[in-house]
């Protein structure tokens, strides 16, 4: 099942090299995979579900890598490590994601279909970094981290350099600005 999901996700990502997300039809993805309609639509009904599945796969890979690293107690360092590891996992898909994120400019309502899974992902990143998510401040911390994440992703997508030095400096600076709120 995992391999079939990955094949479908990869087919959508390959289509994103040629088109923006809103230009792709779910039937086009299904045909590209050569998976039967029944099997395909038992797994996914929308292309948004496919993207959510892709980002869940990235989250699982991130969690495995971070657990192997065994982070320390410095929250800022932990967040930095999590962020850079996530960008490393997304790097092979950077061009694909450019067309995915470009769709948000034209169709911001796409966010309504993805926001729930996005905030769950951001909350999991905070948990991995050992941030206390007590009920009183949890939503504020998740929202603040989400804004940071989106601002860094925006910088990363438009950065065409061969290294991440600029992104690392920007991330370090922005983490310094919000670190006291997250602790």
Backbone as a ProteinNet text record, in pm:
[ID]
protein_1_A
[PRIMARY]
XXXXXXXXXXXXXXXXXXXXXXXXXXXXXXXXXXXXXXXXXXXXXXXXXXXXXXXXXXXXXXXXXXXXXXXXXXXXXXXXXXXXXXXXXXXXXXXXXXXXXXXXXXXXXXXXXXXXXXXXXXXXXXXXXXXXXXXXXXXXXXXXXXXXXXXXXXXXXXXXXXXXXXXXXXXXXXXXXXXXXXX
[TERTIARY]
82.1	0	86.6	192.2	282.2	344.7	385.6	448.8	349.9	226.4	124.7	99.3	87.8	68.5	185.6	306	425.8	426.4	386.7	381	282.5	169.1	68.9	122.3	182.1	240.2	346.4	433.7	541	486.6	377.6	316.1	265	200.8	154.9	273.6	376.6	495.1	561	564.2	619.9	536.5	406.7	319.7	342.1	379.2	405.5	531.7	611.6	726.9	683.3	566	517.2	401.1	327.2	204.2	192.8	110.2	75.6	-32.5	-45.2	-134.4	-278	-326.3	-466.2	-492.6	-388.1	-403	-405.9	-382.8	-375.4	-509.1	-556.5	-680.9	-646.7	-729.4	-705.8	-704.8	-786.8	-790	-656.8	-592.8	-461.7	-357.2	-364.7	-272.5	-297.6	-424.6	-460.9	-410.5	-428.6	-382.3	-230.9	-161.8	-15.5	38.8	-31.8	15.3	-8.6	-106	-146.4	-199.3	-251.1	-316.5	-465.2	-531.3	-674.5	-750.1	-854.8	-936.2	-986.6	-1031.9	-1087.1	-983	-865.5	-759.2	-715	-700.1	-656.8	-754.4	-883.3	-983.1	-1022.2	-980.5	-993.2	-890.8	-780.1	-674.8	-693.3	-725.9	-733.8	-853.9	-925.2	-1036.9	-1003.6	-901.9	-864.8	-713.2	-669.3	-524.8	-471	-557.6	-516.8	-483	-561.7	-533	-397.4	-363.7	-233.9	-120.8	-136.6	-33.4	-22.8	-134.2	-131.7	-55.9	-79.4	-9.3	141.2	178.9	320.8	383.7	318	373.4	375.1	281	283.5	404.4	435.6	554.7	680.7	686.9	800.6	807.7	693.5	689.4	741.8	702.5	748.3	898.8	947.8	1092	1167.4	1112.1	1172.5	1179.5	1071	1067.4	1171.4	1183.1	1283.4	1424.7	1453.3	1587.7	1616.9	1520.8	1541.7	1559.2	1485.7	1499.9	1637.9	1696.7	1832.1	1936.3	1910.2	2005.2	2009.9	1898.1	1885.9	1920.3	1823.2	1840.4	1871.9	1935.3	1969.2	1854.8	1889.4	1788.2	1772.4	1856.9	1846.7	1737.5	1627.8	1510.6	1544.7	1616.7	1650.1	1733	1833.4	1916.1	1832.1	1740.8	1653.7	1565.3	1504.1	1418.9	1499.3	1619.7	1706.7	1736.5	1772.6	1804.8	1683.7	1568	1445	1414.4	1426.9	1397	1490.4	1619.4	1715.7	1701.5	1670	1646.7	1524.4	1420.7	1299	1330.6	1408.1	1444.5	1527.9	1615.2	1693.2	1601.2	1497.8	1402.1	1319.2	1291.6	1211.6	1295	1426.4	1513.3	1493.8	1482.5	1462.1	1332.6	1241.4	1110.8	1095.5	1204.3	1196.6	1128.7	1166.8	1105.5	957.5	925.2	785	702.3	758.9	688	671.4	762.2	747.6	612.6	577.7	448.6	331.1	353.6	247.6	219.9	325.1	307.1	262.2	298.1	254.7	102.9	40	-106	-173.8	-110.5	-170.4	-190.5	-106.4	-122.3	-252.1	-283.7	-404.7	-527.7	-506.8	-619.7	-592.9	-601.5	-573	-670.2	-787.2	-883.4	-832.6	-727.1	-664.3	-618	-582.2	-538.6	-645.1	-770.1	-877.7	-881.6	-829	-827.3	-704.2	-604.5	-477.6	-440.2	-508.2	-461.7	-458.7	-556	-562.6	-439.1	-405.7	-288	-159.4	-158.1	-40.9	-15.5	-119.3	-101.8	-66	-116.6	-77.4	71.6	117.3	258.7	344.9	301.7	378.1	380.7	269.4	264	359.9	364.1	456.1	601.6	632.4	768.5	805.3	711.4	737.1	756.1	678	693.8	830.7	873.2	1005.3	1116.5	1095.9	1198.9	1197.6	1106.1	1093.8	1034.7	952.3	883.9	761.4	742.5	626.3	503	408.4	285.3	168.6	182.3	71.3	-51.6	-169.3	-293.4	-314.9	-266	-290.5	-218.5	-93.6	-13.1	4.7	-46.7	-24.1	-60.4	-179.8	-223.7	-139.7	-98.6	-13	121.8	178	308.6	301.8	199.3	184.2	165.2	84.8	61.8	189.8	261.2	385.6	487.9	502.3	596.1	552.2	423.6	371.2	405.3	390.7	427.7	577	656.5	800.4	828.8	767.2	787.7	753.1	637.5	595.1	688.3	737.2	828.4	960.9	1007.7	1133.3	1113.3	1002.7	974	968	906.6	899.8	1040.7	1127.1	1266.3	1338.9	1317	1384.6	1342.5	1213.9	1162.7	1222.5	1233.9	1285	1437.9	1505.7	1651.7	1703.5	1785.2	1837.3	1986.3	2040.5	2182	2203	2327.9	2361.6	2374.7	2372.7	2383.7	2273.1	2264.8	2158.1	2207.4	2322.5	2378.7	2282.4	2222	2129.2	2007.8	1956.8	1840.2	1876.1	1994.1	2036.9	2049.2	2105.7	2120.1	1983.3	1894.1	1758.9	1685.1	1694.7	1629.2	1683.7	1815.1	1876.4	1826.8	1822.9	1776.3	1630	1545.8	1402.6	1374.1	1450.2	1434	1472	1575.8	1615.7	1503.4	1428.6	1319	1203.8	1179.7	1061.7	1094.1	1221.1	1256.8	1199.3	1199.6	1147	997	925.5	781.7	752.6	844	820.7	860	945.6	995.7	888.5
-119.6	0	126.1	121.9	236.6	269.5	166.2	187.1	245.8	203.3	255.8	403.1	436.4	577	661.6	609.8	683.3	702.6	601.6	611.6	720.8	727.6	830.3	968.9	980.4	1108.5	1154.1	1061.6	1095.3	1135.1	1073.7	1111.1	1254.5	1289.9	1428.2	1523.9	1487.9	1573.8	1590.5	1484.8	1495.5	1587.9	1580.6	1672.1	1816.8	1836	1971.4	2033.3	1953.8	2009.6	2083.8	2047	2103.8	2200.1	2182.4	2259.5	2306.1	2407.9	2446.7	2352.4	2347.1	2252.8	2263.9	2385.1	2404.7	2363.8	2342	2301.1	2149.1	2077.2	1930.8	1871.7	1776.3	1705.7	1572.6	1531	1404	1286.4	1292.6	1184.8	1175.5	1288.4	1291.9	1219.3	1238.7	1171.4	1021.2	983.8	841.8	774.5	838.4	780.4	766	865.3	863.3	748	713.5	606.4	467.6	456	327.1	231.7	290.8	214.1	214.9	103.6	96.7	208.2	253.9	361.6	322.9	199.7	154.9	164.1	109.7	111.3	254.8	334.3	473.5	551.7	545	625.8	567.8	445.2	395	461.8	504.9	571.2	722.6	782	927.9	970.3	1069.5	1126.2	1261.3	1326.1	1459	1470.9	1564	1588.1	1651.3	1721.6	1777.3	1665.1	1557.9	1441.7	1380.5	1383.7	1330	1415.6	1547.3	1635.9	1619.6	1604.6	1582.2	1453.2	1350.2	1223.5	1241.8	1318.9	1347.1	1416.1	1519.5	1592.3	1505.6	1414.6	1319	1226.5	1187.3	1103.7	1180.7	1308.3	1392.2	1401.5	1420.6	1428.2	1300.3	1185.9	1057.7	1041.2	1076.9	1069.9	1164.7	1283.1	1381.1	1325.5	1269.9	1215.2	1104.5	1015.9	908.4	966.1	1064.2	1123.7	1196.4	1271.4	1348.5	1255.5	1147.1	1052.7	987.4	969.2	913.8	1013.7	1142.3	1247.8	1265.2	1246.2	1266.5	1411.2	1497	1639.4	1667.3	1783.6	1825.5	1902.1	1988.4	2063.5	2207.2	2252.7	2389.8	2395.4	2461	2465.5	2526.5	2637.5	2704.4	2611.7	2546.4	2452.9	2336.8	2288.3	2178.1	2219.9	2337.9	2387.3	2407.7	2461.1	2482.5	2348.7	2248.3	2115.3	2053.5	2064.9	2010.8	2080.5	2211.9	2289.6	2252.9	2248.1	2218.9	2074.6	1983.4	1844.4	1836.7	1910.5	1913.7	1969.3	2077.5	2134.5	2036	1961.6	1858.6	1752.4	1714.9	1615.6	1670.9	1799.4	1861.9	1900.1	1909.9	1957.3	1884.6	1751.9	1686.2	1728.8	1788.6	1828	1979.8	2051.8	2198.6	2257.3	2212.6	2265.7	2228.6	2109.6	2065.1	2151.9	2176.4	2254	2399.9	2449.7	2587.2	2603.9	2511.2	2519	2490.3	2410.7	2387.3	2516.1	2577.5	2699.7	2817.4	2817.9	2926.1	2929.5	2815.9	2808.4	2890.4	2901.1	2976.7	3123.9	3176.9	3317.3	3337	3241.5	3250.9	3197.1	3095.9	3027.6	3011.5	3120.3	3110.6	3020.1	2994.5	2905.4	2761.4	2729.5	2597.7	2572.6	2679.6	2666.8	2603.6	2628.9	2574.1	2421.7	2365.6	2219.9	2156.5	2239.7	2187	2231.5	2332.7	2393.8	2297.5	2209.9	2120.2	2030.1	1967.4	1879.9	1960.8	2083.5	2170.2	2200.6	2239	2272.5	2149.5	2034.7	1910.8	1885.9	1906.3	1889.8	1986.9	2111.9	2212.2	2178.1	2131.4	2090.2	1974.1	1878.5	1765.3	1810.5	1909.8	1963.3	2025.8	2096.7	2157	2049.7	1944.2	1834.1	1768.3	1748.9	1690.6	1776.2	1907.6	1999.2	2011.9	1939.8	1935.9	2064.1	2131.6	2251.1	2208	2271	2243.7	2303.8	2219.7	2266.2	2256.8	2328.5	2328.5	2388.5	2345.3	2385.6	2536.6	2613.7	2757.7	2826	2787.4	2855.8	2776.2	2656.6	2566.8	2630.8	2682.6	2738.9	2858.4	2939.7	3054.7	3006.3	2907.6	2855	2790.3	2712.4	2647	2752	2852.6	2959.2	3036.1	3072.3	3147.2	3066.6	2939.6	2854.1	2835.2	2827.4	2811.5	2932	3051.2	3172.1	3172.8	3133	3123.7	3024.6	2908.2	2804.5	2855.8	2916.7	2966.9	3075.3	3160.3	3266.3	3208.3	3103.9	3040.4	2961.1	2891.3	2818	2914.8	3028.9	3130.8	3172.7	3198.4	3236.4	3121.7	3000.7	2883.1	2857.2	2868.8	2843.8	2942.6	3068.5	3168.3	3174.4	3108.8	3106.8	3004.6	3050.4	2959.1	2929.4	2958.4	2930.7	2780.7	2738.9	2597.5	2552.3	2648.4	2611.7	2680.6	2645.3	2699.1	2806.5	2867.4	2965.3	3080	3135	3246.8	3202	3084.6	3031.7	3005.2	2948.8	2920.6	3049.4	3152.7	3281.3	3342.8	3336.9	3390.8	3313.2	3181.7	3098	3127.8	3136	3165	3299.1	3399.2	3532.2	3528.3	3464.1	3460	3373.1	3266	3185.3	3265.9	3348.8	3434.1	3529	3575	3668.3	3603.2	3476.2	3413	3309	3281.4	3170.8	3187.8	3308.2	3328.6	3303.7	3325.8	3299.1	3148.8	3073.8	2930.6	2847.5	2901.4	2824.9	2813.2
0	0	0	84.4	93.9	-42	-113.9	-245.3	-346.5	-339.8	-431.8	-401.6	-272.9	-235.2	-283	-262.3	-304.2	-455.6	-528.9	-675.1	-717.4	-651.2	-682.9	-647	-529	-487.3	-587.3	-625.3	-719.1	-856.1	-897	-1025.1	-1020.8	-911.6	-897.3	-893	-819.6	-811.5	-948	-1026.8	-1162.3	-1250.1	-1235.5	-1310.8	-1268.1	-1141.9	-1092.3	-1151.8	-1218.7	-1289.9	-1415.6	-1467.3	-1593.2	-1574.6	-1465	-1445.8	-1301.6	-1283.3	-1147.8	-1096.1	-966.2	-900.2	-950	-966.4	-1007.2	-1151.7	-1229.6	-1369.8	-1385.9	-1278.7	-1283.1	-1239.3	-1316.9	-1283.4	-1216.7	-1125.6	-1055.4	-1153	-1255.7	-1355.4	-1430.3	-1449.4	-1515.3	-1428.9	-1300.4	-1208	-1211.5	-1207.4	-1208.2	-1335.4	-1449.7	-1576.8	-1578.7	-1526.9	-1526	-1440.9	-1334.7	-1246.1	-1303.5	-1393.4	-1450	-1342.2	-1236.5	-1129.8	-1160.6	-1136.6	-1167.3	-1094.6	-1158.9	-1100	-961.9	-950.2	-822.6	-711.7	-737.5	-637.4	-608.1	-712.8	-698.7	-611.4	-646.4	-576.2	-440.1	-411.5	-274.5	-183.1	-241.6	-164.5	-158.3	-272.5	-281.7	-365.2	-315.7	-391.9	-452.7	-397.4	-447.5	-456.5	-536.3	-546.6	-418.1	-344.2	-215.2	-117.4	-120.5	-35.4	-71	-197.1	-240.2	-184.6	-191.1	-136.6	15	81.1	226.1	256.5	178.1	195	174.4	73.4	48.4	169.6	220.1	334.2	460.6	473.8	586.2	574.1	452.2	430	469.7	432.2	471	623.4	687.4	834.3	898.8	845.8	901.6	882.4	763.4	738.2	831.4	851.6	941.5	1083.6	1129.6	1265.9	1283.6	1184.7	1192.3	1200.7	1115.5	1115.1	1246.1	1295.1	1417.9	1537.8	1542.6	1654.3	1653.8	1535.8	1526.2	1574.9	1551	1589.4	1741.1	1807.8	1953.1	1988.2	1970.9	1996.5	2143	2165.6	2301.8	2366.2	2460.2	2534.2	2486.8	2394.8	2345	2238	2271.5	2183.4	2047.7	2048.6	1921.9	1833.1	1891.2	1813.5	1760.9	1843.3	1801.2	1684.3	1695.6	1586.8	1459.1	1474.6	1358.8	1291	1369.9	1315.9	1246.9	1309.2	1250.7	1119.3	1119.2	999.1	884.8	911.9	806	757.1	846.3	805.7	715.2	750.9	668.5	529.2	523.7	393.3	312.5	378.7	308.3	248.3	322.6	271.9	156.1	159.4	52.9	-69.3	-51.9	-160.6	-293.9	-297.3	-427.4	-497.5	-422.4	-476.7	-487.5	-475.2	-469.9	-593	-710.7	-833.8	-841.8	-798.6	-798.2	-703.3	-586.2	-484.5	-524.6	-606.4	-654.9	-724.3	-812.1	-882.2	-789.5	-687.9	-589.4	-512.4	-461	-382.3	-468.6	-595.2	-685.1	-698.3	-682.7	-692.7	-583.5	-467.6	-357	-392	-479.2	-519.9	-596.8	-681.9	-763.9	-692.1	-610.7	-545.9	-396.4	-322.3	-178.2	-102.7	-160.4	-94	-85	-158.1	-147.7	-3.8	64	203.3	291.9	261	344.4	338.9	231.7	217.8	282.2	311.6	359.9	500.8	553.1	677.3	796.3	806.5	922.2	928.8	818	816.2	834.3	782.2	797.7	945.4	1017.8	1159.2	1242.8	1205.8	1274.3	1252.8	1130.8	1098.8	1179.4	1186.7	1261.5	1410.8	1462.9	1603.9	1629.3	1538.3	1552.9	1549.4	1465.8	1462.9	1597.2	1656.8	1788	1895	1888.4	1984.6	1968.9	1844.7	1820	1879.3	1880	1929.4	2081.4	2145.5	2291.7	2350.3	2272.7	2321.9	2401.7	2515.5	2599.7	2533	2498.8	2433.9	2531.5	2642.7	2737.9	2671.2	2713.1	2644.7	2633.4	2729.6	2728.2	2612	2587.1	2485.6	2356.5	2353.4	2239.9	2106.1	2091.8	1963.4	1921.6	2018.2	1986.9	1935.7	2003.4	1962.9	1824.5	1800.4	1670	1561	1586.3	1487.1	1459.1	1563.9	1548.1	1469	1504.5	1432	1287	1264.5	1128.1	1041.4	1097.7	1023	991.7	1090	1067.3	955.1	963	862.1	722.4	709.3	577.8	526.2	615.2	571.1	523.4	589.3	547.6	418.7	407.2	283.3	165.4	185.9	80.6	38.2	134.4	103.6	33.9	80.9	26.6	-117.5	-144.8	-280.3	-380	-341.7	-436.8	-440.8	-347.1	-343.6	-444.2	-537.6	-639.9	-622.5	-505.8	-482.3	-460.9	-470.6	-456.5	-311.1	-219.9	-78.3	1.2	124.9	209.5	305.9	277.6	370.5	399	295.9	314.1	395.6	365.3	436.6	582.4	605.3	741.9	823.2	762.7	832.2	861.2	763.2	781.6	889.8	885.6	985.8	1125.1	1138	1267.4	1321.8	1235.6	1275.3	1320.3	1243	1276.4	1398.4	1414.8	1536.2	1660.4	1647.3	1759.6	1799.3	1700.5	1728.5	1805.2	1779.8	1841	1947.6	1967.6	2057.4	2197.8	2251.4	2387.4	2396	2286.5	2285.6	2283.4	2224.3	2207.6	2329	2412.3	2527.9	2635.1
[MASK]
+++++++++++++++++++++++++++++++++++++++++++++++++++++++++++++++++++++++++++++++++++++++++++++++++++++++++++++++++++++++++++++++++++++++++++++++++++++++++++++++++++++++++++++++++++++++

